[in-house]
Structure formats: C-alpha cells, structure tokens
Amino acid sequence: MERTYLMVKPDGVQRGLVGQIISRFEQRGYKIVGLKMMQIARETAEKHYGEHAGKPFFTGLVDFITSGPVVAMVVEGKDVVVTAREMMGATNPLKAIPGTIRGTYGVDVGRNVIHGSDSVESANREIAIFFKPEELVEYGRAIDTWIYE
Ligand code: UDP
C-alpha cells in the first residue's frame, strides 16, 4: 500500500483545523499509520523544502513552517499520494477548487494550511525526515473490506 506525508501547517493548527483536516482523510477511507505534533527545527525545514532553496519565498516559507507547531502524519492507502494532493487542492488557495482543503480554508499561498508529498519518491524522503521507522504503526482495520473490493 502507498504512503504519503501530510502535515497541517502552523496556520492550520492555530486556526483549530487539525481535526477537520484529519477527518477528511479518515472519512475518505485512508488509514493513519503515523501521527504527531511537533515544532520543526530550522535545519529540518530547510531540508524538507530543499528543492525551493534560493527561491524568493524560501526564507519566508522556512520562517513560517517553523513559527509554531505542526501536526505531521503518514497516511496509507491506494493511490494516496495523488489523491491526497487532489483533496488538498492547488498550491495557491485562490486557485484551489472550492471543497478542497485549501479551497475551503485558505486564501494566501503562504498560508495554505496543509502540506502533502507530490510523488511517491517525495513521500518516502519526507516520511524519513519526520518519522522514525518505529513511529509508524502497522495494523489492520475490520472496516477495510468495506473500503477496498
Ligand atoms: N509557497 C509560497 N509562495 C510561492 C510558492 C510556494 O509561499 O510563491 C509555499 C507554499 O506554502 C507551498 C510551499 O511553498 O505550499 C511549497 O511549494 P510547492 O510549490 O512545493 O507547493 P505544494 O507542493 O505545497 O502545493
């Protein structure tokens, strides 16, 4: 089963959206296999967002993502990487389709509420940055036969 790295950003935590955001993935049928609150160290944030180093928004992005607690999770299920991105909506919330997470809760690109891995490779890289292997839990759910045919 595929896994992705999702993170409610500091704006989502401050605005009390953690429960509603987690609920969307649970209700879709996806399984949470890792979950924690943390405040990201600057060095870790720079590594996570390494592909954006040098871009004009990079320093502000690192300032923002380290400015308060985030809620990090690893979510598992069929095609979860692409599906979670669709559920999140476009990077710029003003361009995000209403009903998506960003299209429901966001306005500005620098306050877009949630992060989600953009590929399976990114997911593996990001999961390894934020979670130790022993923090990920393997378990079955009785309901899985009602979600997967
Ligand atoms: N970002 C920003 N200004 C920009 C572009 C991106 O503040 O002009 C931030 C935004 O929070 C975004 C993050 O940088 O979520 C990472 O950008 P990316 O293009 O990877 O978007 P994502 O994968 O998060 O949709």
mmCIF file of C-alpha atoms and ligand atoms in Angstrom:
data_model
loop_
_atom_site.group_PDB
_atom_site.id
_atom_site.type_symbol
_atom_site.label_atom_id
_atom_site.label_comp_id
_atom_site.label_asym_id
_atom_site.label_seq_id
_atom_site.Cartn_x
_atom_site.Cartn_y
_atom_site.Cartn_z
ATOM 1 C CA MET A 1 0.000 0.000 0.000
ATOM 2 C CA GLU A 2 1.191 3.505 -0.846
ATOM 3 C CA ARG A 3 2.038 6.047 1.849
ATOM 4 C CA THR A 4 2.194 9.827 1.854
ATOM 5 C CA TYR A 5 3.443 12.504 4.219
ATOM 6 C CA LEU A 6 0.834 15.081 5.202
ATOM 7 C CA MET A 7 1.273 17.991 7.572
ATOM 8 C CA VAL A 8 -1.155 20.523 8.984
ATOM 9 C CA LYS A 9 0.926 23.692 8.837
ATOM 10 C CA PRO A 10 1.172 26.219 11.713
ATOM 11 C CA ASP A 11 -1.772 28.246 10.333
ATOM 12 C CA GLY A 12 -3.999 25.161 10.344
ATOM 13 C CA VAL A 13 -3.029 24.345 13.926
ATOM 14 C CA GLN A 14 -3.564 27.936 15.120
ATOM 15 C CA ARG A 15 -6.943 28.085 13.389
ATOM 16 C CA GLY A 16 -8.161 24.873 15.019
ATOM 17 C CA LEU A 17 -8.473 22.952 11.752
ATOM 18 C CA VAL A 18 -6.472 19.857 12.753
ATOM 19 C CA GLY A 19 -9.477 17.651 13.498
ATOM 20 C CA GLN A 20 -11.388 18.620 10.370
ATOM 21 C CA ILE A 21 -8.371 18.034 8.154
ATOM 22 C CA ILE A 22 -7.534 14.649 9.661
ATOM 23 C CA SER A 23 -11.224 13.704 9.378
ATOM 24 C CA ARG A 24 -11.229 14.230 5.633
ATOM 25 C CA PHE A 25 -8.572 11.562 5.121
ATOM 26 C CA GLU A 26 -10.190 9.164 7.607
ATOM 27 C CA GLN A 27 -13.592 9.628 6.019
ATOM 28 C CA ARG A 28 -12.179 9.022 2.558
ATOM 29 C CA GLY A 29 -11.120 5.598 3.795
ATOM 30 C CA TYR A 30 -7.417 6.212 4.249
ATOM 31 C CA LYS A 31 -5.551 4.850 7.251
ATOM 32 C CA ILE A 32 -3.374 6.948 9.538
ATOM 33 C CA VAL A 33 -0.198 4.996 10.323
ATOM 34 C CA GLY A 34 1.789 7.817 11.957
ATOM 35 C CA LEU A 35 0.691 10.978 13.760
ATOM 36 C CA LYS A 36 2.408 13.581 15.934
ATOM 37 C CA MET A 37 2.593 17.247 16.846
ATOM 38 C CA MET A 38 5.992 18.905 16.699
ATOM 39 C CA GLN A 39 7.752 22.206 16.181
ATOM 40 C CA ILE A 40 10.113 21.844 13.232
ATOM 41 C CA ALA A 41 13.756 22.890 13.642
ATOM 42 C CA ARG A 42 15.012 25.369 11.057
ATOM 43 C CA GLU A 43 17.588 22.927 9.695
ATOM 44 C CA THR A 44 14.926 20.240 9.227
ATOM 45 C CA ALA A 45 12.599 22.692 7.484
ATOM 46 C CA GLU A 46 15.409 23.705 5.103
ATOM 47 C CA LYS A 47 15.991 20.035 4.283
ATOM 48 C CA HIS A 48 12.284 19.315 3.792
ATOM 49 C CA TYR A 49 11.877 22.297 1.449
ATOM 50 C CA GLY A 50 15.366 21.864 -0.107
ATOM 51 C CA GLU A 51 14.015 21.948 -3.678
ATOM 52 C CA HIS A 52 12.927 25.560 -3.073
ATOM 53 C CA ALA A 53 16.267 26.797 -1.663
ATOM 54 C CA GLY A 54 17.207 30.098 -3.304
ATOM 55 C CA LYS A 55 13.677 30.944 -4.436
ATOM 56 C CA PRO A 56 12.306 34.317 -3.294
ATOM 57 C CA PHE A 57 9.749 32.748 -0.963
ATOM 58 C CA PHE A 58 12.178 30.248 0.623
ATOM 59 C CA THR A 59 13.183 32.212 3.749
ATOM 60 C CA GLY A 60 9.599 33.239 4.443
ATOM 61 C CA LEU A 61 8.458 29.658 3.961
ATOM 62 C CA VAL A 62 11.039 28.331 6.427
ATOM 63 C CA ASP A 63 10.200 31.155 8.892
ATOM 64 C CA PHE A 64 6.535 30.251 8.622
ATOM 65 C CA ILE A 65 6.773 26.460 8.874
ATOM 66 C CA THR A 66 8.993 26.776 11.989
ATOM 67 C CA SER A 67 6.843 29.507 13.581
ATOM 68 C CA GLY A 68 4.583 27.192 15.572
ATOM 69 C CA PRO A 69 3.564 23.576 15.996
ATOM 70 C CA VAL A 70 2.557 21.428 13.050
ATOM 71 C CA VAL A 71 0.689 18.131 13.013
ATOM 72 C CA ALA A 72 2.520 15.544 10.924
ATOM 73 C CA MET A 73 1.023 12.332 9.677
ATOM 74 C CA VAL A 74 1.703 9.387 7.461
ATOM 75 C CA VAL A 75 -1.396 8.201 5.669
ATOM 76 C CA GLU A 76 -1.689 4.910 3.822
ATOM 77 C CA GLY A 77 -3.946 3.625 1.079
ATOM 78 C CA LYS A 78 -4.484 3.021 -2.616
ATOM 79 C CA ASP A 79 -3.110 5.891 -4.747
ATOM 80 C CA VAL A 80 -2.947 8.056 -1.620
ATOM 81 C CA VAL A 81 -0.179 10.379 -2.894
ATOM 82 C CA VAL A 82 -2.113 11.711 -5.875
ATOM 83 C CA THR A 83 -5.494 11.511 -4.166
ATOM 84 C CA ALA A 84 -4.330 13.477 -1.125
ATOM 85 C CA ARG A 85 -2.966 16.179 -3.462
ATOM 86 C CA GLU A 86 -6.358 16.351 -5.163
ATOM 87 C CA MET A 87 -8.079 16.585 -1.798
ATOM 88 C CA MET A 88 -5.694 19.422 -0.801
ATOM 89 C CA GLY A 89 -6.260 21.494 -3.935
ATOM 90 C CA ALA A 90 -3.891 23.840 -5.771
ATOM 91 C CA THR A 91 -0.877 25.371 -4.006
ATOM 92 C CA ASN A 92 -2.445 28.830 -4.309
ATOM 93 C CA PRO A 93 -5.722 28.585 -2.368
ATOM 94 C CA LEU A 94 -7.318 31.214 -4.598
ATOM 95 C CA LYS A 95 -6.842 28.745 -7.469
ATOM 96 C CA ALA A 96 -7.934 25.730 -5.442
ATOM 97 C CA ILE A 97 -11.325 24.279 -6.322
ATOM 98 C CA PRO A 98 -13.909 25.046 -3.618
ATOM 99 C CA GLY A 99 -14.427 21.967 -1.486
ATOM 100 C CA THR A 100 -10.758 21.019 -1.483
ATOM 101 C CA ILE A 101 -8.910 21.656 1.779
ATOM 102 C CA ARG A 102 -7.072 24.740 0.512
ATOM 103 C CA GLY A 103 -10.138 25.816 -1.447
ATOM 104 C CA THR A 104 -12.221 25.618 1.723
ATOM 105 C CA TYR A 105 -9.864 27.096 4.301
ATOM 106 C CA GLY A 106 -7.228 29.189 2.500
ATOM 107 C CA VAL A 107 -6.678 32.496 0.751
ATOM 108 C CA ASP A 108 -2.928 33.246 0.503
ATOM 109 C CA VAL A 109 -0.279 30.881 -0.901
ATOM 110 C CA GLY A 110 1.944 31.382 2.148
ATOM 111 C CA ARG A 111 -0.902 30.314 4.449
ATOM 112 C CA ASN A 112 -2.237 27.286 2.624
ATOM 113 C CA VAL A 113 -2.944 25.153 5.687
ATOM 114 C CA ILE A 114 -1.553 21.776 4.598
ATOM 115 C CA HIS A 115 1.475 20.117 3.061
ATOM 116 C CA GLY A 116 1.312 16.859 1.106
ATOM 117 C CA SER A 117 4.005 14.940 -0.766
ATOM 118 C CA ASP A 118 3.923 15.459 -4.542
ATOM 119 C CA SER A 119 5.206 11.997 -5.556
ATOM 120 C CA VAL A 120 5.928 8.579 -4.096
ATOM 121 C CA GLU A 121 9.650 9.457 -4.068
ATOM 122 C CA SER A 122 8.996 12.713 -2.186
ATOM 123 C CA ALA A 123 6.758 10.842 0.234
ATOM 124 C CA ASN A 124 9.495 8.339 1.077
ATOM 125 C CA ARG A 125 12.009 11.156 1.522
ATOM 126 C CA GLU A 126 9.703 13.267 3.691
ATOM 127 C CA ILE A 127 8.498 10.354 5.833
ATOM 128 C CA ALA A 128 12.157 9.540 6.580
ATOM 129 C CA ILE A 129 12.838 13.178 7.564
ATOM 130 C CA PHE A 130 9.986 13.416 10.053
ATOM 131 C CA PHE A 131 9.295 9.893 11.329
ATOM 132 C CA LYS A 132 11.465 7.157 12.802
ATOM 133 C CA PRO A 133 10.514 3.693 11.483
ATOM 134 C CA GLU A 134 9.262 2.689 14.952
ATOM 135 C CA GLU A 135 6.849 5.645 14.973
ATOM 136 C CA LEU A 136 4.901 4.108 12.081
ATOM 137 C CA VAL A 137 2.324 1.545 13.129
ATOM 138 C CA GLU A 138 1.274 -1.480 11.113
ATOM 139 C CA TYR A 139 -2.298 -2.523 11.851
ATOM 140 C CA GLY A 140 -5.368 -3.859 10.098
ATOM 141 C CA ARG A 141 -8.884 -2.467 10.270
ATOM 142 C CA ALA A 142 -12.043 -4.546 10.197
ATOM 143 C CA ILE A 143 -13.622 -1.856 8.007
ATOM 144 C CA ASP A 144 -11.051 -2.280 5.217
ATOM 145 C CA THR A 145 -13.225 -4.830 3.383
ATOM 146 C CA TRP A 146 -15.920 -2.108 3.161
ATOM 147 C CA ILE A 147 -13.453 0.323 1.598
ATOM 148 C CA TYR A 148 -11.457 -1.959 -0.716
ATOM 149 C CA GLU A 149 -13.115 -4.502 -3.008
HETATM 150 N N1 UDP B 1 4.982 28.917 -1.416
HETATM 151 C C1 UDP B 1 4.915 30.266 -1.160
HETATM 152 N N2 UDP B 1 4.967 31.149 -2.221
HETATM 153 C C2 UDP B 1 5.056 30.722 -3.507
HETATM 154 C C3 UDP B 1 5.113 29.341 -3.754
HETATM 155 C C4 UDP B 1 5.063 28.460 -2.690
HETATM 156 O O1 UDP B 1 4.829 30.673 -0.009
HETATM 157 O O2 UDP B 1 5.087 31.549 -4.409
HETATM 158 C C5 UDP B 1 4.929 27.982 -0.294
HETATM 159 C C6 UDP B 1 3.543 27.388 -0.108
HETATM 160 O O3 UDP B 1 3.278 27.304 1.280
HETATM 161 C C7 UDP B 1 3.701 25.994 -0.693
HETATM 162 C C8 UDP B 1 5.149 25.692 -0.364
HETATM 163 O O4 UDP B 1 5.824 26.923 -0.532
HETATM 164 O O5 UDP B 1 2.797 25.081 -0.102
HETATM 165 C C9 UDP B 1 5.813 24.651 -1.239
HETATM 166 O O6 UDP B 1 5.607 24.989 -2.588
HETATM 167 P P1 UDP B 1 5.231 23.880 -3.661
HETATM 168 O O7 UDP B 1 5.324 24.519 -4.997
HETATM 169 O O8 UDP B 1 6.041 22.651 -3.403
HETATM 170 O O9 UDP B 1 3.675 23.627 -3.370
HETATM 171 P P2 UDP B 1 2.871 22.436 -2.681
HETATM 172 O O10 UDP B 1 3.567 21.150 -3.041
HETATM 173 O O11 UDP B 1 2.879 22.698 -1.206
HETATM 174 O O12 UDP B 1 1.483 22.542 -3.246
#
